[in-house]
Short mmCIF file of C-alpha atoms in Angstrom, two decimals:
data_model
loop_
_atom_site.label_atom_id
_atom_site.label_comp_id
_atom_site.label_asym_id
_atom_site.label_seq_id
_atom_site.Cartn_x
_atom_site.Cartn_y
_atom_site.Cartn_z
CA ALA A 1 3.82 0.12 -33.67
CA ARG A 2 6.75 1.55 -35.43
CA GLY A 3 6.36 1.78 -39.46
CA SER A 4 2.86 0.38 -38.97
CA PRO A 5 0.20 2.25 -40.97
CA SER A 6 -1.22 4.64 -38.59
CA ILE A 7 -4.64 3.44 -36.95
CA ASP A 8 -6.01 6.67 -38.08
CA GLN A 9 -6.49 5.40 -41.52
CA TYR A 10 -8.61 2.75 -39.75
CA SER A 11 -10.94 4.91 -37.88
CA GLN A 12 -11.61 7.26 -40.96
CA ARG A 13 -13.49 4.32 -42.44
CA SER A 14 -15.37 3.09 -39.01
CA TYR A 15 -13.01 0.65 -38.50
CA GLN A 16 -14.77 -1.48 -41.29
CA ASP A 17 -11.37 -2.27 -43.02
CA LEU A 18 -9.37 -3.31 -39.62
CA PHE A 19 -12.33 -5.55 -38.60
CA ASP A 20 -12.14 -7.04 -42.09
CA LYS A 21 -8.18 -7.55 -41.58
CA LEU A 22 -8.59 -8.97 -38.38
CA ASP A 23 -11.64 -11.46 -39.27
CA THR A 24 -9.25 -13.92 -41.32
CA ASN A 25 -11.67 -16.78 -41.12
CA LYS A 26 -14.53 -14.38 -42.28
CA ASP A 27 -17.31 -15.75 -39.96
CA GLY A 28 -18.01 -12.20 -39.06
CA LYS A 29 -16.64 -12.37 -35.64
CA VAL A 30 -13.08 -11.26 -34.65
CA ASP A 31 -12.27 -13.60 -31.59
CA VAL A 32 -9.18 -13.73 -29.45
CA ALA A 33 -6.76 -15.69 -31.48
CA GLU A 34 -7.59 -13.69 -34.71
CA LEU A 35 -7.16 -10.35 -32.78
CA ARG A 36 -3.92 -11.29 -31.57
CA ALA A 37 -2.50 -12.80 -34.57
CA GLY A 38 -3.77 -9.70 -36.53
CA LEU A 39 -2.22 -7.24 -34.33
CA THR A 40 0.95 -8.87 -34.17
CA ALA A 41 1.32 -9.00 -38.36
CA MET A 42 0.54 -5.12 -38.54
CA GLY A 43 3.20 -4.40 -35.75
CA ILE A 44 0.85 -2.59 -33.64
CA SER A 45 2.37 -2.95 -30.21
CA PHE A 46 -0.10 -4.91 -27.29
CA ARG A 47 0.66 -6.46 -24.15
CA LYS A 48 0.28 -10.16 -23.65
CA GLY A 49 -3.45 -10.98 -22.39
CA ALA A 50 -4.69 -7.60 -23.75
CA ALA A 51 -6.77 -9.37 -26.81
CA GLN A 52 -8.42 -11.34 -23.93
CA LYS A 53 -9.37 -8.31 -22.04
CA ILE A 54 -10.58 -6.49 -25.25
CA VAL A 55 -12.72 -9.53 -26.39
CA SER A 56 -14.32 -9.92 -23.05
CA SER A 57 -15.16 -6.45 -22.49
CA GLY A 58 -16.34 -5.55 -25.64
CA ASP A 59 -18.32 -8.68 -26.03
CA LYS A 60 -21.86 -8.01 -25.25
CA ASN A 61 -23.68 -10.73 -26.25
CA LYS A 62 -21.29 -13.34 -24.76
CA ASP A 63 -20.39 -15.64 -28.01
CA GLY A 64 -16.64 -15.57 -27.48
CA GLY A 65 -16.02 -12.95 -30.23
CA LEU A 66 -16.48 -9.25 -31.51
CA ASP A 67 -19.01 -8.93 -34.22
CA PHE A 68 -18.41 -5.59 -36.27
CA ASN A 69 -20.73 -3.57 -34.41
CA GLU A 70 -19.21 -4.70 -30.79
CA PHE A 71 -15.83 -4.21 -32.33
CA ASN A 72 -16.82 -0.52 -33.56
CA LYS A 73 -18.77 0.38 -29.94
CA TYR A 74 -15.58 -0.69 -28.26
CA LEU A 75 -13.14 1.11 -29.99
CA LYS A 76 -14.76 4.14 -30.19
CA GLU A 77 -15.74 4.33 -26.53
CA HIS A 78 -12.08 3.25 -25.94
CA GLU A 79 -10.95 6.23 -27.81
CA LYS A 80 -13.06 8.59 -26.21
CA LYS A 81 -11.40 7.64 -22.88
CA LEU A 82 -7.92 7.88 -24.61
CA ARG A 83 -8.81 11.45 -25.80
CA LEU A 84 -9.72 12.82 -22.36
CA THR A 85 -6.58 11.22 -20.64
CA PHE A 86 -4.53 12.95 -23.87
CA LYS A 87 -5.98 16.29 -22.96
CA SER A 88 -5.35 16.20 -19.37
CA LEU A 89 -1.56 14.93 -20.61
CA ASP A 90 -1.22 18.05 -22.58
CA LYS A 91 -1.07 20.95 -20.29
CA ASN A 92 -0.01 23.52 -22.44
CA ASN A 93 -2.66 22.67 -24.99
CA ASP A 94 -0.45 22.59 -28.27
CA GLY A 95 -1.83 19.06 -29.59
CA ARG A 96 1.20 17.56 -28.07
CA ILE A 97 3.05 15.35 -24.92
CA ASP A 98 6.40 16.24 -23.92
CA ALA A 99 8.52 14.56 -21.22
CA SER A 100 8.09 17.34 -18.77
CA GLU A 101 4.30 17.19 -19.23
CA ILE A 102 4.21 13.59 -18.21
CA LYS A 103 6.81 14.24 -15.50
CA GLN A 104 4.13 17.05 -14.28
CA SER A 105 0.98 14.76 -14.88
CA LEU A 106 2.76 11.97 -12.51
CA GLU A 107 3.67 14.04 -10.09
CA GLU A 108 0.08 15.21 -9.72
CA LEU A 109 -0.62 11.81 -8.84
CA GLY A 110 1.84 11.67 -6.19
CA MET A 111 4.57 9.96 -7.99
CA ASP A 112 8.11 11.16 -8.69
CA ILE A 113 9.97 10.28 -11.79
CA THR A 114 13.03 11.70 -13.56
CA GLN A 115 13.39 13.62 -16.46
CA GLU A 116 15.10 10.41 -18.01
CA GLU A 117 12.28 8.03 -17.03
CA ALA A 118 9.89 10.34 -18.21
CA GLN A 119 11.58 10.28 -21.62
CA THR A 120 11.83 6.53 -21.54
CA ILE A 121 7.86 6.62 -21.46
CA LEU A 122 7.84 9.15 -24.20
CA GLN A 123 10.03 7.10 -26.13
CA SER A 124 7.73 4.13 -26.09
CA MET A 125 4.98 5.94 -27.70
CA ASP A 126 7.23 8.41 -29.81
CA ILE A 127 6.90 6.77 -33.38
CA ASP A 128 8.41 9.68 -35.89
CA GLY A 129 11.22 10.45 -33.48
CA THR A 130 10.35 14.02 -32.78
CA MET A 131 10.49 13.24 -28.69
CA MET A 132 7.04 14.53 -28.56
CA VAL A 133 3.46 12.19 -28.69
CA ASP A 134 0.89 13.50 -30.65
CA TRP A 135 -2.41 12.67 -30.68
CA ASN A 136 -2.40 9.66 -33.82
CA GLU A 137 0.94 8.22 -31.77
CA TRP A 138 -1.09 8.46 -28.47
CA ARG A 139 -3.78 6.58 -29.96
CA ASP A 140 -1.72 4.01 -31.91
CA HIS A 141 0.09 3.14 -28.83
CA PHE A 142 -2.96 2.46 -26.52
CA LEU A 143 -5.83 1.57 -28.85
CA PHE A 144 -5.17 -2.31 -28.34
CA ASN A 145 -4.57 -1.60 -24.56
CA PRO A 146 -7.23 -1.95 -22.28
CA ALA A 147 -5.72 1.01 -20.17
CA HIS A 148 -7.60 4.02 -20.36
CA ASN A 149 -7.52 6.34 -17.43
CA LEU A 150 -4.41 7.58 -16.15
CA ASN A 151 -3.93 5.46 -13.18
CA GLU A 152 -3.94 2.55 -15.36
CA ILE A 153 -1.66 4.12 -17.96
CA VAL A 154 0.66 4.70 -15.33
CA ARG A 155 0.16 1.28 -14.07
CA TYR A 156 1.09 0.08 -17.72
CA TRP A 157 4.02 2.22 -17.76
CA LYS A 158 5.46 1.24 -14.24
CA HIS A 159 5.06 -2.42 -15.56
CA SER A 160 6.73 -1.91 -19.07
CA THR A 161 9.81 0.33 -17.71
CA VAL A 162 9.55 -1.29 -14.04
CA LEU A 163 9.87 2.42 -12.76
CA ASP A 164 10.70 2.56 -8.74
CA ILE A 165 7.36 4.37 -7.88
CA GLY A 166 7.61 3.95 -3.95
CA GLU A 167 4.55 3.20 -2.25
CA SER A 168 3.59 4.86 0.93
CA ILE A 169 4.22 3.02 4.60
CA ALA A 170 1.83 4.66 6.60
CA ILE A 171 -1.08 5.24 4.90
CA PRO A 172 -1.74 2.56 1.98
CA ASP A 173 -4.61 4.11 0.41
CA GLU A 174 -4.42 6.82 -2.08
CA PHE A 175 -6.98 9.11 -2.43
CA THR A 176 -8.17 10.65 -6.03
CA GLU A 177 -9.28 14.27 -6.09
CA GLU A 178 -12.88 12.71 -6.41
CA GLU A 179 -12.85 10.45 -3.22
CA LYS A 180 -11.54 13.77 -1.36
CA THR A 181 -14.10 16.13 -2.58
CA SER A 182 -16.93 13.43 -2.22
CA GLY A 183 -15.92 12.70 1.11
CA GLY A 184 -15.12 8.90 0.17
CA TRP A 185 -11.75 9.20 1.78
CA TRP A 186 -13.07 9.69 5.20
CA LYS A 187 -15.25 6.52 4.84
CA GLN A 188 -11.99 4.46 3.43
CA LEU A 189 -10.31 5.57 6.99
CA ALA A 190 -13.07 4.63 8.96
CA ALA A 191 -13.38 1.41 7.49
CA GLY A 192 -9.55 1.14 8.00
CA ALA A 193 -9.74 2.44 11.45
CA MET A 194 -12.83 -0.20 12.45
CA ALA A 195 -10.24 -3.27 10.71
CA GLY A 196 -7.40 -2.16 12.78
CA ALA A 197 -10.05 -2.25 15.92
CA VAL A 198 -10.87 -5.56 15.42
CA SER A 199 -8.04 -7.24 14.60
CA ARG A 200 -6.15 -5.55 17.66
CA THR A 201 -8.86 -7.21 19.76
CA GLY A 202 -8.81 -10.68 18.36
CA THR A 203 -4.99 -11.01 18.64
CA ALA A 204 -4.74 -8.87 21.92
CA PRO A 205 -3.89 -11.98 23.97
CA LEU A 206 -0.99 -12.73 21.85
CA ASP A 207 0.10 -8.69 22.27
CA ARG A 208 -0.02 -9.52 26.08
CA VAL A 209 1.99 -12.20 26.06
CA LYS A 210 4.86 -10.39 23.94
CA VAL A 211 5.03 -7.47 25.89
CA PHE A 212 4.82 -9.59 29.37
CA MET A 213 8.01 -11.51 27.60
CA GLN A 214 9.76 -8.60 26.47
CA VAL A 215 9.68 -7.06 30.01
CA HIS A 216 10.13 -9.75 32.33
CA SER A 217 11.18 -12.76 30.67
CA SER A 218 15.00 -13.55 31.01
CA LYS A 219 17.83 -16.51 31.52
CA SER A 220 16.36 -16.74 35.17
CA ASN A 221 12.86 -16.23 34.78
CA ARG A 222 12.12 -18.21 31.51
CA ILE A 223 8.61 -17.26 30.34
CA THR A 224 7.28 -19.66 27.54
CA LEU A 225 4.24 -18.76 25.57
CA LEU A 226 2.01 -21.40 26.81
CA GLY A 227 3.49 -20.80 30.41
CA GLY A 228 2.87 -16.73 29.77
CA PHE A 229 -1.14 -17.38 29.21
CA LYS A 230 -1.13 -19.70 32.33
CA GLN A 231 0.52 -17.19 34.61
CA MET A 232 -1.99 -14.31 33.22
CA ILE A 233 -5.28 -16.64 33.35
CA LYS A 234 -4.00 -17.66 36.91
CA GLU A 235 -3.78 -14.22 38.19
CA GLY A 236 -6.80 -12.43 36.25
CA GLY A 237 -9.13 -14.91 34.61
CA VAL A 238 -9.61 -15.06 30.90
CA ALA A 239 -10.52 -11.56 30.56
CA SER A 240 -7.19 -10.20 31.90
CA LEU A 241 -5.89 -11.70 28.29
CA TRP A 242 -7.33 -8.24 27.10
CA ARG A 243 -5.55 -5.98 29.41
CA GLY A 244 -4.37 -3.18 27.85
CA ASN A 245 -6.34 -3.63 24.42
CA GLY A 246 -8.83 -0.57 25.20
CA ILE A 247 -6.40 2.05 24.96
CA ASN A 248 -4.72 0.26 21.84
CA VAL A 249 -8.14 0.36 20.10
CA LEU A 250 -8.66 3.92 21.23
CA LYS A 251 -5.47 5.17 19.73
CA ILE A 252 -6.19 4.20 16.30
CA ALA A 253 -8.21 7.17 15.58
CA PRO A 254 -5.97 10.15 16.23
CA GLU A 255 -2.80 8.05 14.75
CA THR A 256 -4.75 7.35 11.69
CA ALA A 257 -5.83 10.90 11.22
CA ILE A 258 -2.74 12.06 12.22
CA LYS A 259 -0.72 10.14 9.93
CA PHE A 260 -3.36 10.83 7.10
CA MET A 261 -2.67 14.52 7.52
CA ALA A 262 0.88 14.41 7.92
CA TYR A 263 1.04 12.30 4.78
CA GLU A 264 -1.20 14.29 3.13
CA GLN A 265 1.11 17.49 3.93
CA LYS A 266 4.40 15.86 2.41
CA VAL A 267 3.62 13.64 -0.33
CA GLN A 268 3.89 15.94 -3.21
CA THR A 269 7.16 17.10 -1.97
CA TYR A 270 8.92 13.81 -0.70
CA GLN A 271 9.60 10.87 -1.94
CA ARG A 272 7.20 8.40 -0.54
CA PHE A 273 9.74 6.91 1.81
CA MET A 274 10.37 9.99 3.81
CA ALA A 275 6.82 11.04 3.58
CA GLY A 276 5.71 7.78 5.41
CA SER A 277 8.66 7.89 7.81
CA LEU A 278 7.69 11.55 8.69
CA ALA A 279 3.76 10.93 8.84
CA GLY A 280 4.65 7.85 11.35
CA ALA A 281 6.66 9.84 13.39
CA THR A 282 4.46 12.83 13.76
CA ALA A 283 1.80 10.44 14.40
CA GLN A 284 3.71 8.58 17.34
CA SER A 285 4.97 11.68 18.82
CA SER A 286 1.54 13.31 19.23
CA ILE A 287 0.07 9.87 20.89
CA TYR A 288 3.34 8.56 22.46
CA PRO A 289 1.56 8.91 26.04
CA MET A 290 -1.11 6.34 24.99
CA GLU A 291 1.66 3.94 24.23
CA VAL A 292 3.45 4.30 27.51
CA MET A 293 -0.20 3.84 29.21
CA LYS A 294 -0.92 0.88 26.95
CA THR A 295 2.29 -0.61 27.82
CA ARG A 296 1.32 -0.01 31.81
CA LEU A 297 -1.85 -1.50 31.55
CA THR A 298 -0.88 -4.42 29.67
CA LEU A 299 1.14 -5.12 32.58
CA GLY A 300 -0.77 -3.82 35.18
CA LYS A 301 -1.93 -6.40 37.91
CA THR A 302 -5.54 -7.15 38.93
CA GLY A 303 -7.07 -3.91 40.42
CA GLN A 304 -3.60 -2.06 39.97
CA TYR A 305 -5.64 0.57 37.65
CA ASN A 306 -9.07 1.12 37.38
CA GLY A 307 -9.11 2.05 33.86
CA MET A 308 -7.44 4.65 31.48
CA PHE A 309 -7.73 7.95 33.55
CA ASP A 310 -6.72 6.21 36.61
CA CYS A 311 -3.30 4.87 35.26
CA ALA A 312 -2.84 8.06 33.76
CA LYS A 313 -3.63 9.94 36.96
CA LYS A 314 -1.07 7.40 39.18
CA ILE A 315 1.89 7.78 36.25
CA LEU A 316 1.37 11.50 36.57
CA ARG A 317 1.27 11.45 40.54
CA LYS A 318 4.30 9.35 41.13
CA GLU A 319 6.43 10.02 38.31
CA GLY A 320 5.12 13.25 36.54
CA ILE A 321 5.01 14.63 33.12
CA LYS A 322 8.33 12.92 31.78
CA ALA A 323 7.20 9.76 32.23
CA PHE A 324 4.98 9.84 29.54
CA TYR A 325 7.88 10.06 26.96
CA LYS A 326 9.85 7.30 28.36
CA GLY A 327 11.18 5.13 25.56
CA TYR A 328 10.80 7.66 22.92
CA THR A 329 14.20 7.73 21.51
CA PRO A 330 14.50 4.12 20.57
CA ASN A 331 10.66 4.10 19.27
CA MET A 332 11.87 7.04 16.74
CA ILE A 333 15.11 5.48 15.97
CA GLY A 334 13.06 2.43 15.34
CA ILE A 335 10.95 3.97 12.54
CA ILE A 336 13.67 4.31 10.27
CA PRO A 337 14.97 0.94 9.53
CA TYR A 338 11.15 -0.34 10.05
CA ALA A 339 10.03 1.96 7.22
CA GLY A 340 13.08 1.46 5.11
CA ILE A 341 13.45 -2.10 5.08
CA ASP A 342 9.48 -2.76 4.81
CA LEU A 343 9.20 -0.26 1.31
CA ALA A 344 12.28 -1.92 -0.01
CA VAL A 345 11.19 -5.66 0.25
CA TYR A 346 7.85 -4.56 -0.74
CA GLU A 347 8.97 -2.82 -3.79
CA SER A 348 11.35 -5.87 -4.53
CA LEU A 349 8.49 -8.49 -4.17
CA LYS A 350 6.02 -6.25 -6.21
CA ASN A 351 8.51 -6.11 -8.99
CA ALA A 352 9.44 -9.65 -8.81
CA TRP A 353 5.95 -10.62 -9.10
CA LEU A 354 5.44 -8.31 -12.29
CA SER A 355 8.35 -9.23 -13.92
CA ARG A 356 7.20 -12.83 -13.72
CA TYR A 357 3.62 -13.37 -13.50
CA ALA A 358 1.86 -9.99 -14.79
CA LYS A 359 0.32 -10.72 -18.04
CA ASP A 360 -2.74 -8.90 -19.08
CA THR A 361 -2.35 -6.80 -15.96
CA ALA A 362 -0.51 -4.73 -13.25
CA ASN A 363 -2.57 -5.71 -10.51
CA PRO A 364 -1.50 -8.55 -8.79
CA GLY A 365 -4.78 -9.45 -6.73
CA ILE A 366 -5.24 -8.92 -3.30
CA LEU A 367 -3.53 -12.18 -1.98
CA VAL A 368 -0.42 -11.74 -3.61
CA LEU A 369 -0.78 -7.69 -2.29
CA LEU A 370 -1.05 -8.91 1.21
CA GLY A 371 1.29 -11.44 0.95
CA CYS A 372 4.06 -8.91 -0.39
CA GLY A 373 2.46 -6.53 2.53
CA THR A 374 2.85 -9.05 5.04
CA ILE A 375 6.46 -10.35 4.19
CA SER A 376 7.51 -6.74 4.02
CA SER A 377 6.04 -5.70 7.29
CA THR A 378 7.51 -8.53 8.96
CA CYS A 379 11.28 -7.85 7.67
CA GLY A 380 11.08 -4.39 9.03
CA GLN A 381 9.68 -5.78 12.26
CA LEU A 382 12.72 -8.11 12.14
CA ALA A 383 15.06 -5.31 11.94
CA SER A 384 13.68 -2.91 14.42
CA TYR A 385 12.49 -5.37 17.35
CA PRO A 386 15.50 -5.01 19.35
CA LEU A 387 14.38 -1.11 19.77
CA ALA A 388 10.82 -2.16 20.28
CA LEU A 389 12.12 -4.26 22.98
CA LEU A 390 13.91 -1.32 24.37
CA ARG A 391 11.38 0.84 24.20
CA THR A 392 8.82 -1.29 25.77
CA ARG A 393 11.55 -2.16 28.54
CA MET A 394 11.82 1.96 29.24
CA GLN A 395 8.20 2.44 29.25
CA ALA A 396 7.61 -0.01 31.87
CA GLN A 397 10.33 0.94 34.12
CA ALA A 398 8.28 2.08 37.26
CA THR A 399 6.38 -1.34 37.21
CA LEU A 400 9.89 -3.18 37.40
CA ASP A 401 12.40 -3.00 40.82
CA ALA A 402 14.51 0.31 41.07
CA SER A 403 18.10 -1.20 40.13
CA ASP A 404 16.34 -1.88 36.51
CA LYS A 405 16.11 1.81 35.47
CA SER A 406 18.57 2.42 33.19
CA THR A 407 19.32 4.57 29.76
CA MET A 408 18.97 2.98 26.54
CA SER A 409 22.83 2.18 25.90
CA GLY A 410 22.85 0.84 29.72
CA LEU A 411 19.63 -1.46 28.83
CA VAL A 412 21.50 -2.78 25.63
CA LYS A 413 24.53 -3.74 27.60
CA GLY A 414 22.52 -5.33 30.51
CA ILE A 415 20.58 -7.47 27.94
CA LEU A 416 23.76 -8.33 25.88
CA ALA A 417 25.62 -9.47 29.24
CA ASN A 418 23.08 -11.33 31.07
CA GLU A 419 21.19 -12.93 28.12
CA GLY A 420 23.47 -12.58 24.50
CA PHE A 421 22.12 -11.13 21.61
CA PHE A 422 18.77 -13.15 21.39
CA GLY A 423 17.75 -11.64 24.70
CA LEU A 424 17.12 -8.68 22.59
CA TYR A 425 14.44 -10.69 20.66
CA ARG A 426 12.60 -11.92 23.50
CA GLY A 427 9.08 -11.85 22.63
CA ILE A 428 9.37 -12.53 18.97
CA LEU A 429 7.58 -15.55 18.55
CA PRO A 430 4.00 -14.26 19.69
CA ASN A 431 4.79 -11.16 17.65
CA PHE A 432 4.97 -13.15 14.59
CA MET A 433 2.19 -15.64 15.32
CA LYS A 434 0.07 -12.52 15.41
CA VAL A 435 0.91 -11.18 11.89
CA ILE A 436 -1.19 -13.62 9.58
CA PRO A 437 -4.36 -13.56 11.74
CA ALA A 438 -4.31 -9.90 12.47
CA VAL A 439 -3.62 -8.90 8.64
CA SER A 440 -6.48 -11.68 7.73
CA ILE A 441 -9.01 -9.87 10.34
CA SER A 442 -8.26 -6.57 9.22
CA TYR A 443 -8.70 -7.21 5.27
CA VAL A 444 -11.74 -9.45 5.53
CA VAL A 445 -13.46 -6.39 8.41
CA TYR A 446 -11.87 -3.52 6.02
CA GLU A 447 -14.04 -5.50 3.08
CA TYR A 448 -17.06 -5.43 4.99
CA MET A 449 -16.76 -2.03 6.27
CA LYS A 450 -16.15 -0.80 2.55
CA THR A 451 -19.46 -2.38 1.64
CA GLY A 452 -21.40 -1.22 4.22
CA LEU A 453 -20.26 2.21 3.78
CA GLY A 454 -20.98 1.65 0.04
CA ILE A 455 -17.52 2.73 -1.27
CA SER A 456 -16.99 0.61 -4.40
CA LYS A 457 -13.90 -0.93 -5.28
#
């Protein structure tokens, strides 16, 4: 847009001149090709695919082009939205936006950027080189970009300068002020919890086999996937495949609530990665006794425990309160590599997608997002799996024979000496087998729940 006649001049004449200029074949309509060619000729910056988006959203009678009324209406409405966004960014109401105002606004959205990054954003709009953006420059920059609210504009900036805006690990949903006041946030959390419950129940047999392999499988007692299932069915019937699932589902509610509260507290001040890790650690610490009970119930033989309370009573009586925090150390250590790798891989995949495929939008669509999320959490799991295995072994210690009770370092030495490095990865096959069904089930249920609870997209 540098050096181009300001769009302000066109708006004074109700956009009529601009329309005539763009309508090169004089058929009274501006189609996608004309809009694209005209904007390019006038040096007005716009994004790939933006012309298509403008025409399709303004084209009310669906004839493939904008007549003057449609064109005028689209730009006027768009300008109104841009004016509101400009006002919300202009904190000191001096009619101009500077780099610190951009930085502050992004921080309010929960995104930390440096002063330099804020200046890069500013420079992309600053036509006259004053390092300030006035209303005319702002409108010139965004008038032919279909972004109008702050979130969309943030997405557009992220796309053009590839800002490293870290996403949350623990709580994927960002809640807007509107959702917080209208109560939409609890509906989203409820939908997420329900999705988790169905997905955990659907993949419970694989989870139980995984725990069995982590604890009981060794060189001398090799448990295969099929062998594990056969053994469990023989011991307790088909229903026993879901042993331990009740408490696994039950712990979703406190886990989600605590993560959400911890994350909300920290998200303004800490970077996303820290906030995600700390929220995860807070939630894990609070519900850790449930984790121990889940492992014990999962490994329980038929008739060993009569439900959750009986299990808690027996652990308390035989082993004391300390037993509820067995394996806590490897569990906490495991959060950091998992969260760090998950975030790093997710960001890399997302940026690779954005730089290669993002044409008219920075939103890659749900399949790409689910794919990136699945790959990144799988990489995170791969790195922290040995710690998860140690945690499960330590949690299960009372169910094993007395000689097997040892510290974390003792366990590692024992596994490495007896089974080699891959002994630390026992049970990883069923663990990875449940990733895709778990993601798919939870996504489908989440979408249905959102519709049922009336949460719009």
